[in-house]
Amino acid sequence: MLPGVYAPQDDTELLAEALHEMAPPPGTRVLDVGTGSGALALEAARRGAEVTAVDVSRRAVWTVRLNAWLRRLPVRIRRGNLFAPVRGRTYDLILANPPYVPAPDTGRGPRGRSLAWDAGRDGRLLLDPICRDAPALLSPGGTLLIVHSALSGPDRTLELLRAAGLKAAVVRRRWIPLGPVLRSRADWLRRCGLLAPAEDREELVVIRAERPC
């Protein structure tokens, strides 16, 4: 994996568990948006899915290409911002593990390695566009699986997806210790009311949203 590419962590594992539970059949059209290292895209391809992976990072795109080649798995890889490279197409399953960590406002947005995790003051810099645009890319009966921190407003995610006509619910939760990024800004998170005074963990959630047939 190239330096600067988001390495699979607890959120990737939690989303992979939801993917396994769903057990999409061979031939399922899958989009992995913000693919990072491609771990989820490759897992779907192992199951016989027709997978397209998208990431804005050149390094991530090259990492996925290399990982797919090494494992001899067919994955279409596109570079671009969120759904821009796949406009006009529809998918049976969309996987999303976007940047979602709340970050102080610096006036210039995420840069460098922080692009992989920082997502604005409320953590929804990319979550909101995904909730807005993903429903139109789902085929009838299609499913969106999205993972993010409870610090980033799961209720807002559910509200937006339901408003778009999807049936949405939290299907997985997991508490994990604060990682290095959150520990480094714990005082700021507490001042913002996002983290309790003695809290040293965060909760991850997976939301499943289904488009009616």
mmCIF file of N, CA and C in Angstrom, residues 62-136:
data_model
loop_
_atom_site.group_PDB
_atom_site.id
_atom_site.type_symbol
_atom_site.label_atom_id
_atom_site.label_comp_id
_atom_site.label_asym_id
_atom_site.label_seq_id
_atom_site.Cartn_x
_atom_site.Cartn_y
_atom_site.Cartn_z
ATOM 1 N N TRP A 62 -3.950 3.719 -7.538
ATOM 2 C CA TRP A 62 -2.840 2.819 -7.884
ATOM 3 C C TRP A 62 -2.735 1.662 -6.889
ATOM 4 N N THR A 63 -3.043 1.924 -5.611
ATOM 5 C CA THR A 63 -3.014 0.852 -4.620
ATOM 6 C C THR A 63 -4.053 -0.211 -4.929
ATOM 7 N N VAL A 64 -5.275 0.218 -5.277
ATOM 8 C CA VAL A 64 -6.326 -0.750 -5.596
ATOM 9 C C VAL A 64 -5.958 -1.547 -6.855
ATOM 10 N N ARG A 65 -5.429 -0.849 -7.852
ATOM 11 C CA ARG A 65 -5.017 -1.560 -9.073
ATOM 12 C C ARG A 65 -3.990 -2.640 -8.756
ATOM 13 N N LEU A 66 -3.012 -2.286 -7.927
ATOM 14 C CA LEU A 66 -1.980 -3.251 -7.567
ATOM 15 C C LEU A 66 -2.568 -4.409 -6.765
ATOM 16 N N ASN A 67 -3.402 -4.088 -5.765
ATOM 17 C CA ASN A 67 -3.979 -5.139 -4.935
ATOM 18 C C ASN A 67 -4.878 -6.069 -5.748
ATOM 19 N N ALA A 68 -5.653 -5.503 -6.676
ATOM 20 C CA ALA A 68 -6.521 -6.333 -7.509
ATOM 21 C C ALA A 68 -5.692 -7.219 -8.438
ATOM 22 N N TRP A 69 -4.621 -6.648 -8.990
ATOM 23 C CA TRP A 69 -3.755 -7.425 -9.886
ATOM 24 C C TRP A 69 -3.078 -8.562 -9.139
ATOM 25 N N LEU A 70 -2.566 -8.278 -7.947
ATOM 26 C CA LEU A 70 -1.884 -9.307 -7.168
ATOM 27 C C LEU A 70 -2.821 -10.458 -6.806
ATOM 28 N N ARG A 71 -4.091 -10.138 -6.581
ATOM 29 C CA ARG A 71 -5.063 -11.161 -6.181
ATOM 30 C C ARG A 71 -5.863 -11.702 -7.362
ATOM 31 N N ARG A 72 -5.549 -11.181 -8.545
ATOM 32 C CA ARG A 72 -6.220 -11.613 -9.771
ATOM 33 C C ARG A 72 -7.741 -11.497 -9.656
ATOM 34 N N LEU A 73 -8.173 -10.341 -9.156
ATOM 35 C CA LEU A 73 -9.590 -10.072 -9.001
ATOM 36 C C LEU A 73 -10.012 -8.956 -9.948
ATOM 37 N N PRO A 74 -11.122 -9.124 -10.639
ATOM 38 C CA PRO A 74 -11.570 -8.090 -11.583
ATOM 39 C C PRO A 74 -12.278 -6.946 -10.861
ATOM 40 N N VAL A 75 -11.653 -5.790 -10.828
ATOM 41 C CA VAL A 75 -12.238 -4.596 -10.223
ATOM 42 C C VAL A 75 -12.045 -3.425 -11.176
ATOM 43 N N ARG A 76 -13.134 -2.750 -11.546
ATOM 44 C CA ARG A 76 -13.022 -1.517 -12.328
ATOM 45 C C ARG A 76 -12.658 -0.389 -11.372
ATOM 46 N N ILE A 77 -11.656 0.366 -11.723
ATOM 47 C CA ILE A 77 -11.163 1.408 -10.821
ATOM 48 C C ILE A 77 -11.241 2.750 -11.528
ATOM 49 N N ARG A 78 -11.857 3.715 -10.861
ATOM 50 C CA ARG A 78 -12.033 5.040 -11.432
ATOM 51 C C ARG A 78 -11.561 6.083 -10.426
ATOM 52 N N ARG A 79 -10.881 7.107 -10.944
ATOM 53 C CA ARG A 79 -10.458 8.210 -10.086
ATOM 54 C C ARG A 79 -11.426 9.370 -10.237
ATOM 55 N N GLY A 80 -11.876 9.900 -9.109
ATOM 56 C CA GLY A 80 -12.766 11.040 -9.153
ATOM 57 C C GLY A 80 -13.420 11.274 -7.803
ATOM 58 N N ASN A 81 -14.152 12.370 -7.702
ATOM 59 C CA ASN A 81 -14.775 12.764 -6.445
ATOM 60 C C ASN A 81 -16.135 12.093 -6.290
ATOM 61 N N LEU A 82 -16.255 11.241 -5.304
ATOM 62 C CA LEU A 82 -17.491 10.548 -4.983
ATOM 63 C C LEU A 82 -18.105 9.891 -6.227
ATOM 64 N N PHE A 83 -19.304 10.320 -6.643
ATOM 65 C CA PHE A 83 -20.025 9.626 -7.705
ATOM 66 C C PHE A 83 -19.791 10.206 -9.093
ATOM 67 N N ALA A 84 -18.956 11.236 -9.187
ATOM 68 C CA ALA A 84 -18.749 11.886 -10.485
ATOM 69 C C ALA A 84 -18.322 10.918 -11.590
ATOM 70 N N PRO A 85 -17.428 9.933 -11.331
ATOM 71 C CA PRO A 85 -16.995 9.044 -12.426
ATOM 72 C C PRO A 85 -18.045 8.030 -12.877
ATOM 73 N N VAL A 86 -19.156 7.910 -12.124
ATOM 74 C CA VAL A 86 -20.135 6.859 -12.457
ATOM 75 C C VAL A 86 -21.538 7.431 -12.645
ATOM 76 N N ARG A 87 -21.635 8.696 -12.971
ATOM 77 C CA ARG A 87 -22.942 9.311 -13.196
ATOM 78 C C ARG A 87 -23.703 8.557 -14.294
ATOM 79 N N GLY A 88 -24.990 8.382 -14.073
ATOM 80 C CA GLY A 88 -25.823 7.719 -15.065
ATOM 81 C C GLY A 88 -25.874 6.215 -14.929
ATOM 82 N N ARG A 89 -25.073 5.645 -14.035
ATOM 83 C CA ARG A 89 -25.079 4.200 -13.822
ATOM 84 C C ARG A 89 -25.835 3.870 -12.538
ATOM 85 N N THR A 90 -26.272 2.631 -12.432
ATOM 86 C CA THR A 90 -26.953 2.195 -11.216
ATOM 87 C C THR A 90 -26.290 0.927 -10.693
ATOM 88 N N TYR A 91 -26.461 0.706 -9.379
ATOM 89 C CA TYR A 91 -25.800 -0.408 -8.705
ATOM 90 C C TYR A 91 -26.777 -1.087 -7.753
ATOM 91 N N ASP A 92 -26.527 -2.367 -7.544
ATOM 92 C CA ASP A 92 -27.334 -3.132 -6.597
ATOM 93 C C ASP A 92 -26.889 -2.878 -5.161
ATOM 94 N N LEU A 93 -25.614 -2.526 -5.005
ATOM 95 C CA LEU A 93 -25.051 -2.311 -3.670
ATOM 96 C C LEU A 93 -23.993 -1.219 -3.745
ATOM 97 N N ILE A 94 -24.110 -0.228 -2.862
ATOM 98 C CA ILE A 94 -23.102 0.819 -2.737
ATOM 99 C C ILE A 94 -22.495 0.719 -1.342
ATOM 100 N N LEU A 95 -21.182 0.654 -1.282
ATOM 101 C CA LEU A 95 -20.428 0.631 -0.027
ATOM 102 C C LEU A 95 -19.743 1.981 0.159
ATOM 103 N N ALA A 96 -19.807 2.533 1.367
ATOM 104 C CA ALA A 96 -19.197 3.841 1.607
ATOM 105 C C ALA A 96 -18.577 3.885 2.999
ATOM 106 N N ASN A 97 -17.283 4.161 3.022
ATOM 107 C CA ASN A 97 -16.546 4.408 4.266
ATOM 108 C C ASN A 97 -15.805 5.730 4.078
ATOM 109 N N PRO A 98 -16.545 6.845 4.116
ATOM 110 C CA PRO A 98 -15.940 8.139 3.786
ATOM 111 C C PRO A 98 -15.214 8.741 4.984
ATOM 112 N N PRO A 99 -14.414 9.776 4.751
ATOM 113 C CA PRO A 99 -13.891 10.559 5.880
ATOM 114 C C PRO A 99 -15.061 11.091 6.709
ATOM 115 N N TYR A 100 -14.961 10.982 8.047
ATOM 116 C CA TYR A 100 -16.084 11.413 8.885
ATOM 117 C C TYR A 100 -15.646 12.021 10.219
ATOM 118 N N VAL A 101 -14.357 12.259 10.418
ATOM 119 C CA VAL A 101 -13.882 12.766 11.700
ATOM 120 C C VAL A 101 -14.119 14.272 11.782
ATOM 121 N N PRO A 102 -14.842 14.754 12.805
ATOM 122 C CA PRO A 102 -14.990 16.198 12.976
ATOM 123 C C PRO A 102 -13.632 16.865 13.154
ATOM 124 N N ALA A 103 -13.481 18.038 12.548
ATOM 125 C CA ALA A 103 -12.181 18.723 12.567
ATOM 126 C C ALA A 103 -12.384 20.215 12.772
ATOM 127 N N PRO A 104 -11.507 20.860 13.527
ATOM 128 C CA PRO A 104 -11.595 22.317 13.688
ATOM 129 C C PRO A 104 -11.505 23.016 12.335
ATOM 130 N N ASP A 105 -12.188 24.136 12.217
ATOM 131 C CA ASP A 105 -12.199 24.905 10.976
ATOM 132 C C ASP A 105 -10.892 25.674 10.832
ATOM 133 N N THR A 106 -10.110 25.321 9.810
ATOM 134 C CA THR A 106 -8.848 26.022 9.561
ATOM 135 C C THR A 106 -8.989 27.030 8.433
ATOM 136 N N GLY A 107 -10.158 27.033 7.780
ATOM 137 C CA GLY A 107 -10.384 27.946 6.675
ATOM 138 C C GLY A 107 -9.857 27.471 5.344
ATOM 139 N N ARG A 108 -9.265 26.286 5.293
ATOM 140 C CA ARG A 108 -8.710 25.801 4.028
ATOM 141 C C ARG A 108 -9.087 24.357 3.708
ATOM 142 N N GLY A 109 -9.814 23.692 4.583
ATOM 143 C CA GLY A 109 -10.241 22.323 4.318
ATOM 144 C C GLY A 109 -9.129 21.311 4.542
ATOM 145 N N PRO A 110 -9.480 20.023 4.473
ATOM 146 C CA PRO A 110 -8.483 18.968 4.693
ATOM 147 C C PRO A 110 -7.393 19.005 3.627
ATOM 148 N N ARG A 111 -6.176 18.649 4.044
ATOM 149 C CA ARG A 111 -5.047 18.600 3.122
ATOM 150 C C ARG A 111 -4.185 17.393 3.424
ATOM 151 N N GLY A 112 -3.437 16.940 2.411
ATOM 152 C CA GLY A 112 -2.488 15.851 2.620
ATOM 153 C C GLY A 112 -3.154 14.604 3.159
ATOM 154 N N ARG A 113 -2.502 13.975 4.111
ATOM 155 C CA ARG A 113 -3.010 12.713 4.665
ATOM 156 C C ARG A 113 -4.356 12.889 5.343
ATOM 157 N N SER A 114 -4.645 14.092 5.870
ATOM 158 C CA SER A 114 -5.903 14.313 6.587
ATOM 159 C C SER A 114 -7.120 14.200 5.681
ATOM 160 N N LEU A 115 -6.913 14.226 4.352
ATOM 161 C CA LEU A 115 -8.025 14.022 3.432
ATOM 162 C C LEU A 115 -8.707 12.673 3.665
ATOM 163 N N ALA A 116 -7.971 11.729 4.238
ATOM 164 C CA ALA A 116 -8.503 10.385 4.455
ATOM 165 C C ALA A 116 -9.423 10.304 5.665
ATOM 166 N N TRP A 117 -9.433 11.344 6.529
ATOM 167 C CA TRP A 117 -10.290 11.239 7.721
ATOM 168 C C TRP A 117 -11.014 12.532 8.080
ATOM 169 N N ASP A 118 -10.418 13.700 7.884
ATOM 170 C CA ASP A 118 -11.072 14.944 8.301
ATOM 171 C C ASP A 118 -12.265 15.275 7.412
ATOM 172 N N ALA A 119 -13.355 15.733 8.038
ATOM 173 C CA ALA A 119 -14.599 15.951 7.282
ATOM 174 C C ALA A 119 -15.380 17.153 7.804
ATOM 175 N N GLY A 120 -14.685 18.240 8.076
ATOM 176 C CA GLY A 120 -15.372 19.452 8.493
ATOM 177 C C GLY A 120 -15.762 19.444 9.955
ATOM 178 N N ARG A 121 -16.303 20.555 10.414
ATOM 179 C CA ARG A 121 -16.572 20.749 11.839
ATOM 180 C C ARG A 121 -17.557 19.724 12.402
ATOM 181 N N ASP A 122 -18.530 19.306 11.578
ATOM 182 C CA ASP A 122 -19.510 18.337 12.070
ATOM 183 C C ASP A 122 -19.257 16.925 11.548
ATOM 184 N N GLY A 123 -18.174 16.736 10.794
ATOM 185 C CA GLY A 123 -17.850 15.408 10.277
ATOM 186 C C GLY A 123 -18.691 14.981 9.088
ATOM 187 N N ARG A 124 -19.448 15.921 8.507
ATOM 188 C CA ARG A 124 -20.398 15.536 7.468
ATOM 189 C C ARG A 124 -20.055 16.137 6.098
ATOM 190 N N LEU A 125 -18.824 16.526 5.905
ATOM 191 C CA LEU A 125 -18.411 17.139 4.650
ATOM 192 C C LEU A 125 -18.715 16.241 3.452
ATOM 193 N N LEU A 126 -18.535 14.942 3.599
ATOM 194 C CA LEU A 126 -18.827 13.989 2.529
ATOM 195 C C LEU A 126 -20.062 13.134 2.817
ATOM 196 N N LEU A 127 -20.409 12.994 4.084
ATOM 197 C CA LEU A 127 -21.592 12.211 4.426
ATOM 198 C C LEU A 127 -22.853 12.801 3.810
ATOM 199 N N ASP A 128 -23.007 14.111 3.901
ATOM 200 C CA ASP A 128 -24.216 14.740 3.355
ATOM 201 C C ASP A 128 -24.337 14.552 1.842
ATOM 202 N N PRO A 129 -23.262 14.800 1.061
ATOM 203 C CA PRO A 129 -23.365 14.534 -0.382
ATOM 204 C C PRO A 129 -23.654 13.075 -0.707
ATOM 205 N N ILE A 130 -23.096 12.149 0.053
ATOM 206 C CA ILE A 130 -23.375 10.737 -0.197
ATOM 207 C C ILE A 130 -24.848 10.437 0.051
ATOM 208 N N CYS A 131 -25.380 10.931 1.157
ATOM 209 C CA CYS A 131 -26.792 10.706 1.451
ATOM 210 C C CYS A 131 -27.688 11.353 0.402
ATOM 211 N N ARG A 132 -27.248 12.466 -0.141
ATOM 212 C CA ARG A 132 -28.039 13.177 -1.154
ATOM 213 C C ARG A 132 -28.002 12.468 -2.504
ATOM 214 N N ASP A 133 -26.832 11.990 -2.914
ATOM 215 C CA ASP A 133 -26.640 11.511 -4.292
ATOM 216 C C ASP A 133 -26.732 9.997 -4.453
ATOM 217 N N ALA A 134 -26.429 9.231 -3.407
ATOM 218 C CA ALA A 134 -26.416 7.772 -3.541
ATOM 219 C C ALA A 134 -27.769 7.182 -3.935
ATOM 220 N N PRO A 135 -28.893 7.665 -3.393
ATOM 221 C CA PRO A 135 -30.168 7.031 -3.744
ATOM 222 C C PRO A 135 -30.438 6.955 -5.242
ATOM 223 N N ALA A 136 -30.030 7.962 -5.999
ATOM 224 C CA ALA A 136 -30.274 7.972 -7.441
ATOM 225 C C ALA A 136 -29.441 6.924 -8.171
#
